[in-house]
XYZ file of C-alpha atoms in Angstrom:
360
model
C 0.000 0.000 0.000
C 1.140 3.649 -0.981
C 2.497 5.250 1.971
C 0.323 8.663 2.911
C 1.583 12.203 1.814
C 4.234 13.722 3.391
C 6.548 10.317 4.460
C 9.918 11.682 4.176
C 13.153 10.060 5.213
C 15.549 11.640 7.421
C 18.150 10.811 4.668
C 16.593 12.957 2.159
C 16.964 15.973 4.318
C 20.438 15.202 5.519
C 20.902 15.613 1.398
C 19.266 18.637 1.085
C 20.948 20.411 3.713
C 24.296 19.098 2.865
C 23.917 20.688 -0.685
C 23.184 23.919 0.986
C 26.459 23.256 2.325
C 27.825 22.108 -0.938
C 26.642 25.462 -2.223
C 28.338 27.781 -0.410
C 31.623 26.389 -0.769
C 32.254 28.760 -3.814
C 31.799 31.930 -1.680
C 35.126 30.764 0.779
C 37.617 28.398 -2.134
C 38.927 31.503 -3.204
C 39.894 32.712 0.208
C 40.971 28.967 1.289
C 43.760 26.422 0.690
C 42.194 23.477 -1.175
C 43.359 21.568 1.746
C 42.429 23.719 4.045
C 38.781 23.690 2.625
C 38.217 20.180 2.815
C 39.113 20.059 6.638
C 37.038 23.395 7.005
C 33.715 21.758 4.986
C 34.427 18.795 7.040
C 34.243 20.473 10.183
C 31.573 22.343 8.879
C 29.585 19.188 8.133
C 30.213 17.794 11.469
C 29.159 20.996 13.475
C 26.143 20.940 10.924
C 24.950 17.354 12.236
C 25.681 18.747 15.877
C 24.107 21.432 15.910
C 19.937 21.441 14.786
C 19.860 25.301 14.555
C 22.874 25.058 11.858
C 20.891 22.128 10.499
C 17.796 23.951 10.149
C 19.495 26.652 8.224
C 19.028 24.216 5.304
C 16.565 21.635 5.483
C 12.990 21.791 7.271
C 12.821 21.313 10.864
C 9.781 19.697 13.374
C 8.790 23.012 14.883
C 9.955 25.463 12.436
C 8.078 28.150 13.340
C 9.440 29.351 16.593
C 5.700 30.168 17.603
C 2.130 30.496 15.509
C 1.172 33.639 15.085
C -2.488 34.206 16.085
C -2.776 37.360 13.687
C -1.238 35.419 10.592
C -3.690 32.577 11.215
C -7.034 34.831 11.753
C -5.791 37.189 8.706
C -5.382 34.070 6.523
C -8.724 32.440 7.797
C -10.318 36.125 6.804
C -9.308 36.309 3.798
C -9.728 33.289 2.068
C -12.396 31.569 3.925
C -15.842 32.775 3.563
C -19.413 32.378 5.277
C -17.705 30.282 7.814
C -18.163 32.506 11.151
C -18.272 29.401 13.513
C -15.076 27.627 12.049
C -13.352 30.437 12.290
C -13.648 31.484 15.219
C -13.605 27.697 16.192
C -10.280 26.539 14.489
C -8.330 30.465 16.036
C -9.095 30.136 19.355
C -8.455 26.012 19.609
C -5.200 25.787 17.149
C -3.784 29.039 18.904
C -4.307 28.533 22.115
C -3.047 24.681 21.487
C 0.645 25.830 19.832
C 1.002 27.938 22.491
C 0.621 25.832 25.675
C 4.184 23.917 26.519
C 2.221 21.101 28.156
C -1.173 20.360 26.365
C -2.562 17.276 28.436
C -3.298 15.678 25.059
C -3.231 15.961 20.870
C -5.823 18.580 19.438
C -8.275 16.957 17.776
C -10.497 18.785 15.296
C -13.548 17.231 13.235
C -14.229 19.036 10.517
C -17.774 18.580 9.182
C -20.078 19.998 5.821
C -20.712 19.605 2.270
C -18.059 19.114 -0.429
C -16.852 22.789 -1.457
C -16.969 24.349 1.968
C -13.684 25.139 2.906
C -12.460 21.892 5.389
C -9.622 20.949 3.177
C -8.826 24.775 2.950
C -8.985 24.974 6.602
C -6.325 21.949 6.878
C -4.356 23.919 4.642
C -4.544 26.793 6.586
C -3.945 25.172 9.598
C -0.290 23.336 8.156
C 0.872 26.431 6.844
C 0.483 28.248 9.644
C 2.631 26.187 11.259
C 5.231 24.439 8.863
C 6.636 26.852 5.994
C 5.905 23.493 3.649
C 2.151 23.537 4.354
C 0.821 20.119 3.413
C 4.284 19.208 1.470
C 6.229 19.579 5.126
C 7.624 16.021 6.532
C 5.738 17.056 9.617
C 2.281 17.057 8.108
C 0.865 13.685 6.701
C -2.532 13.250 4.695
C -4.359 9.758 4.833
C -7.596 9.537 2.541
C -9.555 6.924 3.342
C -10.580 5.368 -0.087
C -6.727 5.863 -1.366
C -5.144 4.224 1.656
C -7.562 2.166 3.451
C -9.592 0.724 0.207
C -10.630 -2.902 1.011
C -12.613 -3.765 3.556
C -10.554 -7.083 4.276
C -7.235 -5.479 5.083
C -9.482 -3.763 8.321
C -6.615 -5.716 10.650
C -3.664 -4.535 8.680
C -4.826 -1.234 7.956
C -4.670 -0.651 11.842
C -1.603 -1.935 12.343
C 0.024 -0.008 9.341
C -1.881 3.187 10.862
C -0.141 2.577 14.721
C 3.040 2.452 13.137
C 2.818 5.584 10.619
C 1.661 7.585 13.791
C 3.986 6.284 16.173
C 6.847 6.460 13.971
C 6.384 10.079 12.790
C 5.935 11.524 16.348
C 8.778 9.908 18.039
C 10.628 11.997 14.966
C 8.340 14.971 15.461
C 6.414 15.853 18.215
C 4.391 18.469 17.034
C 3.136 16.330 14.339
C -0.240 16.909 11.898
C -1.986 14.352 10.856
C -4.854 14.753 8.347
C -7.546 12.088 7.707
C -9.639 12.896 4.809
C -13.312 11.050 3.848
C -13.453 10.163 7.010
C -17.769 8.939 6.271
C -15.971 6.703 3.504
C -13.684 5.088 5.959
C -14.276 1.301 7.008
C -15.871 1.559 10.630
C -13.610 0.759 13.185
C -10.535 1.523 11.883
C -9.904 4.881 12.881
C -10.113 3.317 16.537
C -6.874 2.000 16.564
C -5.536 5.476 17.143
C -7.676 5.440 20.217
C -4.737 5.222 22.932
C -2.774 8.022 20.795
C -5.699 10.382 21.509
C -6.391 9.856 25.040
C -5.355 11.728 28.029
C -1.709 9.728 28.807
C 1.514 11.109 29.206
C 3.282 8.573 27.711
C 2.206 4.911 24.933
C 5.043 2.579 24.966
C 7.461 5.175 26.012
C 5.718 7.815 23.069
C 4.102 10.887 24.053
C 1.555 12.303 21.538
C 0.498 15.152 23.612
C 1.852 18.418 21.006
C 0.148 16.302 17.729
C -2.759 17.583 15.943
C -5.404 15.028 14.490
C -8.413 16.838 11.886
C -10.450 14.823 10.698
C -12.607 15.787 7.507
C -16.373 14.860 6.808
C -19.681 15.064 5.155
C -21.150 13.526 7.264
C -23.625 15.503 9.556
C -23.847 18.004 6.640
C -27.456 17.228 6.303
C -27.879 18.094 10.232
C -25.990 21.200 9.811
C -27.576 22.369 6.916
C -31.202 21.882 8.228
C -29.983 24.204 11.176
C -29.193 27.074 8.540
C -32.217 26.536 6.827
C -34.096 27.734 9.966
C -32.171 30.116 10.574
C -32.996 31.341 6.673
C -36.557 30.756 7.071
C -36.755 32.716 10.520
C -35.885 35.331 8.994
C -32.497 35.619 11.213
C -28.962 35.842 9.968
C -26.738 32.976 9.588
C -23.776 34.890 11.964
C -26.168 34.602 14.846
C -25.738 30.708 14.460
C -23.759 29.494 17.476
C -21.927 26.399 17.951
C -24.126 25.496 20.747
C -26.927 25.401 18.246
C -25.728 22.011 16.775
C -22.323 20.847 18.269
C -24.442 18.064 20.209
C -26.570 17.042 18.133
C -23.496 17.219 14.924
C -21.643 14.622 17.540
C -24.704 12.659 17.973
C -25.291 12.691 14.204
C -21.766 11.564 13.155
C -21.647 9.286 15.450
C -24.942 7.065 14.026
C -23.980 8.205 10.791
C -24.378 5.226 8.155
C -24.350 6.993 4.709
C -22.146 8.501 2.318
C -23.046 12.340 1.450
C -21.350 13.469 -1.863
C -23.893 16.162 -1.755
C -26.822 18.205 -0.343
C -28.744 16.883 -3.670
C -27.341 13.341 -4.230
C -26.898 11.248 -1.185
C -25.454 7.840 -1.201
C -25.738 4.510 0.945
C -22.879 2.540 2.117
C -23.023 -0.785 2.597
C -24.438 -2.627 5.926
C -20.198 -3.631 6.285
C -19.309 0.198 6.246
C -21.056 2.593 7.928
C -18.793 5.523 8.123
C -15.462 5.925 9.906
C -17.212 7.507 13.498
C -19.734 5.471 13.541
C -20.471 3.740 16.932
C -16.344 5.108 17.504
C -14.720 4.899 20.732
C -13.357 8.543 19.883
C -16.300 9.828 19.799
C -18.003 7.968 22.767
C -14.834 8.598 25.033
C -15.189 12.187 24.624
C -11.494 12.572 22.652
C -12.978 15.077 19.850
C -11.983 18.181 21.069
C -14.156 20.471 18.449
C -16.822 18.895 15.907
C -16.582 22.230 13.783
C -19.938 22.833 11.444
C -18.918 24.046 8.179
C -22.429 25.967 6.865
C -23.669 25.802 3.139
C -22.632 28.441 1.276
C -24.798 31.302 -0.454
C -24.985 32.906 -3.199
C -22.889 35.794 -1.954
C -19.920 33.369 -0.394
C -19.611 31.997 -4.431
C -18.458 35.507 -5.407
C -16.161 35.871 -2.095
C -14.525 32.913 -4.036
C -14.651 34.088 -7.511
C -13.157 37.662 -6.869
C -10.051 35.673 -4.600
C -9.447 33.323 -7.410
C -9.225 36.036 -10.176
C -6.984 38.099 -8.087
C -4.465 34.886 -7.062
C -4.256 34.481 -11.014
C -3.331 38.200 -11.622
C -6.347 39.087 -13.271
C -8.565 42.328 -12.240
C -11.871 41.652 -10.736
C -14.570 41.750 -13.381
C -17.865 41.856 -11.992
C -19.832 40.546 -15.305
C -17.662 37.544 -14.920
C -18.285 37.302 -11.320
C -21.746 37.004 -11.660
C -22.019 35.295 -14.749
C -19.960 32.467 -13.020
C -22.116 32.783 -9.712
C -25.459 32.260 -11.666
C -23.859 28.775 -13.284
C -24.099 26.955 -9.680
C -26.770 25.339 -8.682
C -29.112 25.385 -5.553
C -30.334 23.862 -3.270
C -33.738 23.681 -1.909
C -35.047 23.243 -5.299
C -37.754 26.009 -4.490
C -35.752 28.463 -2.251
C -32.308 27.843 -4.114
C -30.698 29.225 -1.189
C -27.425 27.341 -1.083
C -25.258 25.872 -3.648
C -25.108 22.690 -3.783
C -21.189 21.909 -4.401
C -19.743 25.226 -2.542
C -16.953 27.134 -4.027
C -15.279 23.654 -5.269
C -16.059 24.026 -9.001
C -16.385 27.853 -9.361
C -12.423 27.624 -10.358
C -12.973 25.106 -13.364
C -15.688 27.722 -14.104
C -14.048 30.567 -14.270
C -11.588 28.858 -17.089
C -14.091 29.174 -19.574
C -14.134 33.064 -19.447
C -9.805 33.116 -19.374
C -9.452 30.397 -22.145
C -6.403 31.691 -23.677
């Protein structure tokens, strides 16, 4: 089986930093005995392997980032996330607060839940690049989707096993870890319980401690639950900011936890088999309380598509047209079929969209 994204030997960034090394060895030759350079790079080399602030000059280190900075993180959730109040607010005050205690009492564990085209993967991104300059392509953070890693229901036993060691051998390299499970309501139920003892409230497993890691977990599922809460908030009449996380964290956790199907989307929904009912369902990390934050990601409106539109054409260099914007915004589709109040696939297409109108 592939290993996940982001698996990176500790040989391949002993190479990389040595050919920073390597590199500067033109700036001193001229100023050096040939002899005399050899013994220097050698010394060099071994004061390099020493010394991890030397070594971090030139190659990526667990913990780069001295410290997160709680003003990067909010000004990068503000201006590329949109319609999201709750996991906002949600995902600044628990990752911030989280990098900056020394002694957390256990990993921070987010559940990320809503539609396809909401912004969880975005948030994830967010989240990694906040901390590691290489975002999702750092050593440190490591992406596991469920139908690309654990695909066959049959390999349940040696999916776990493969899944204790991954963890266990990337945190004793690198405490402050990130591990990302995507499709989580496609995973094979059970299997994300064998992480169980990583995510619990112990200082050490088998001489390990996991306490600095971060575990999100991604999801539809609940999406249906979360969406029927904006709806009434829509048909009271009331504004979707005054939505509050007490308003359907429970009942989210409840939901995800009995969850049995498959939701691609608000409009097409999908059963699983009776064998797989969803990666939380019936979960021991779920009924021991080890989800820190189930964070509701809302449908988006029609207004949060051109948020999206206007970033995108900026981030390619273009100037914002507004004909475009709303040309593109009128090609989604909504959902309740009679209210057409939320689009049904977020901002996730509006990019392939917008190609049509820059077709070089």
């Amino acid at each position: 089986m592939r290993k996940p994204v982001g698996w990176c030997g500790p040989g391949m960034k002993l190479g990389r930093a040595a050919l920073g090394l390597l590199l500067l060895a033109p700036l001193v030759v001229r100023a050096v005995e040939p002899i005399s350079l050899g013994l220097a790079l050698a010394g060099v080399l071994t004061g390099y392997i020493s010394y991890p602030r030397l070594y971090c000059l030139f190659a990526e280190c667990c913990g780069q980032k001295r410290s997160l900075s709680r003003e990067a993180l909010q000004k990068d959730l503000d201006n590329k996330l949109f319609g999201q109040h709750l996991a906002k607010k949600v995902i600044l005050n628990a990752v911030s607060g989280f990098i900056s205690n020394p002694k957390p009492k256990k990993p921070l564990t987010l559940s990320l839940h809503g539609w396809t085209g909401t912004g969880k993967n975005f948030v994830s991104k967010i989240i990694a690049e906040n901390i590691y300059e290489g975002g999702l392509n750092s050593d440190y953070v490591h992406l596991f989707v469920a139908t690309l890693h654990f695909p066959h229901a049959s390999n349940i036993t040696l999916y776990k096993d493969q899944l204790q060691l991954w963890i266990r051998g990337n945190v004793s390299a690198c405490a402050r870890s990130i591990f990302i499970f995507d499709e989580m309501d496609k995973m094979h139920a059970g299997l994300i319980d064998a992480i169980k003892p990583f995510l619990d409230y112990y200082d050490l497993v088998d001489g390990v401690s996991y306490q600095k890691a971060i575990f999100i977990f991604l999801s539809n599922a609940g999406a249906e639950r979360i969406t029927d809460v904006a709806l009434d908030f829509w048909r009271s009449g009331k504004q979707r900011e005054e939505i509050r996380l007490k308003d359907m964290e429970h009942a989210l956790s409840v939901s995800v936890f009995n969850n049995k199907n498959t939701t691609e989307s608000p409009v097409r929904v999908t059963s699983l088999s009776s064998q797989n009912k969803g990666g939380f369902w019936h979960s021991s990390l779920i009924d021991r309380n080890l989800i820190d934050y189930f964070v509701p990601f809302l449908p988006l409106e029609y207004k949060h598509l051109k948020m999206c539109i206007r970033v995108e054409m900026q981030s390619r260099g273009y100037e914002v047209d507004e004909d475009i914007v709303t040309k593109v915004a009128e090609e989604m589709t909504f959902f309740p079929k009679e209210e057409r109040v939320f689009s049904d696939k977020g901002c996730k297409t509006v990019f392939t969209k917008l190609d049509y109108y820059y077709d070089d």
